[in-house]
């Protein structure tokens, strides 16, 4: 089977695997989605960069929003005079999704085929271990390798303490600490940018993602703004876009995702300590709430496990268990938990039925 020759695509992280799969569609050209706008995509082909839209067949044959192209996708296109048409999305090696606004039960693709994802959090008033645990769970589920980036370390009153807290929940992920006074930022990131590597930056607005990416790119490519009152970030990135990086590989910038949900998350790696403890619980289906003989609760009681961490685990576990359920099914699940201690499923069903009658 002939492997497609690469030209412009060499600057955008394409690998032999994607070019080989592309050979299955000889009637089209291989391209990569490098930016996404409302209803349109920017792609890079072997020869040029141009706008594209998806074909009618692909649109009507796609059942879920997550199957639509997103930044990072390798696609097969028919190049026309001024606009290319996307006919096929090639197999993804990783995918980031978030809950789609206004579409119940739908997940929106954010970025795909990411090798390393930098999870950015600032060490100011927005510092949150719960948020980082959420990001780690989502990152591991995506298929990318997470690296934690702690920004604005010059604003942290107890830097060593904050780093120690993050390292405890890091799941052996690397931790990079940055300050506005750093002059060796590129050197810190160089090991993560070999040729053909695709990297993405994810974090809440105002943590300094755009400023950091501009430094790595060596030019003010992305607009930045000062943060607002109370260290609240302002959304400066409104779309998703990919840039070749002088260090090697490419960078994907994403909008700030303070609202990033955990509809799809891998808790087994992020909370490996809890997963290990639960092997010693008396009951196989232990919920780690009030059961006798719960090894997890015993660890909290003895100080071996932080109660905050268990609460974070429960919250993310509840969110992920709703994935793919209808609104009625979610309501029943919430009621089951609400009434677990005072009657279980029977009372939960009665409560859900009464609630539906009132609507």
PDB file of N, CA and C in Angstrom, residues 5 46 97 127 187 189 243 256 288 325 338 359:
ATOM      1  N   UNK A   5       2.729  10.967   0.366  1.00  0.00           N
ATOM      2  CA  UNK A   5       3.876  11.837   0.624  1.00  0.00           C
ATOM      3  C   UNK A   5       3.433  13.078   1.396  1.00  0.00           C
ATOM      4  N   UNK A  46      -1.308  18.947   1.765  1.00  0.00           N
ATOM      5  CA  UNK A  46       0.099  18.809   1.378  1.00  0.00           C
ATOM      6  C   UNK A  46       0.637  20.081   0.730  1.00  0.00           C
ATOM      7  N   UNK A  97     -13.367  16.054  25.076  1.00  0.00           N
ATOM      8  CA  UNK A  97     -14.749  16.463  24.869  1.00  0.00           C
ATOM      9  C   UNK A  97     -15.221  17.270  26.067  1.00  0.00           C
ATOM     10  N   UNK A 127      -6.356  28.809  42.781  1.00  0.00           N
ATOM     11  CA  UNK A 127      -5.734  27.506  43.018  1.00  0.00           C
ATOM     12  C   UNK A 127      -6.751  26.538  43.598  1.00  0.00           C
ATOM     13  N   UNK A 187      13.147  26.269  27.581  1.00  0.00           N
ATOM     14  CA  UNK A 187      13.983  25.144  28.007  1.00  0.00           C
ATOM     15  C   UNK A 187      13.169  24.158  28.843  1.00  0.00           C
ATOM     16  N   UNK A 189      10.050  23.473  28.515  1.00  0.00           N
ATOM     17  CA  UNK A 189       9.075  22.749  27.681  1.00  0.00           C
ATOM     18  C   UNK A 189       9.722  21.971  26.539  1.00  0.00           C
ATOM     19  N   UNK A 243      -0.902  25.703  16.080  1.00  0.00           N
ATOM     20  CA  UNK A 243       0.237  26.474  15.586  1.00  0.00           C
ATOM     21  C   UNK A 243       1.494  25.603  15.576  1.00  0.00           C
ATOM     22  N   UNK A 256     -10.779  29.013  27.498  1.00  0.00           N
ATOM     23  CA  UNK A 256     -10.778  28.694  28.921  1.00  0.00           C
ATOM     24  C   UNK A 256     -11.973  27.819  29.250  1.00  0.00           C
ATOM     25  N   UNK A 288     -18.293   3.859  49.996  1.00  0.00           N
ATOM     26  CA  UNK A 288     -17.380   4.675  50.799  1.00  0.00           C
ATOM     27  C   UNK A 288     -18.098   5.892  51.386  1.00  0.00           C
ATOM     28  N   UNK A 325     -27.062   9.198  30.105  1.00  0.00           N
ATOM     29  CA  UNK A 325     -28.410   8.978  30.610  1.00  0.00           C
ATOM     30  C   UNK A 325     -29.347  10.104  30.188  1.00  0.00           C
ATOM     31  N   UNK A 338     -30.167  10.125  47.153  1.00  0.00           N
ATOM     32  CA  UNK A 338     -30.794  10.946  48.175  1.00  0.00           C
ATOM     33  C   UNK A 338     -31.499  10.104  49.243  1.00  0.00           C
ATOM     34  N   UNK A 359     -44.505  18.720  37.389  1.00  0.00           N
ATOM     35  CA  UNK A 359     -43.983  19.521  36.263  1.00  0.00           C
ATOM     36  C   UNK A 359     -45.038  19.699  35.195  1.00  0.00           C
TER      37      UNK A 359
END
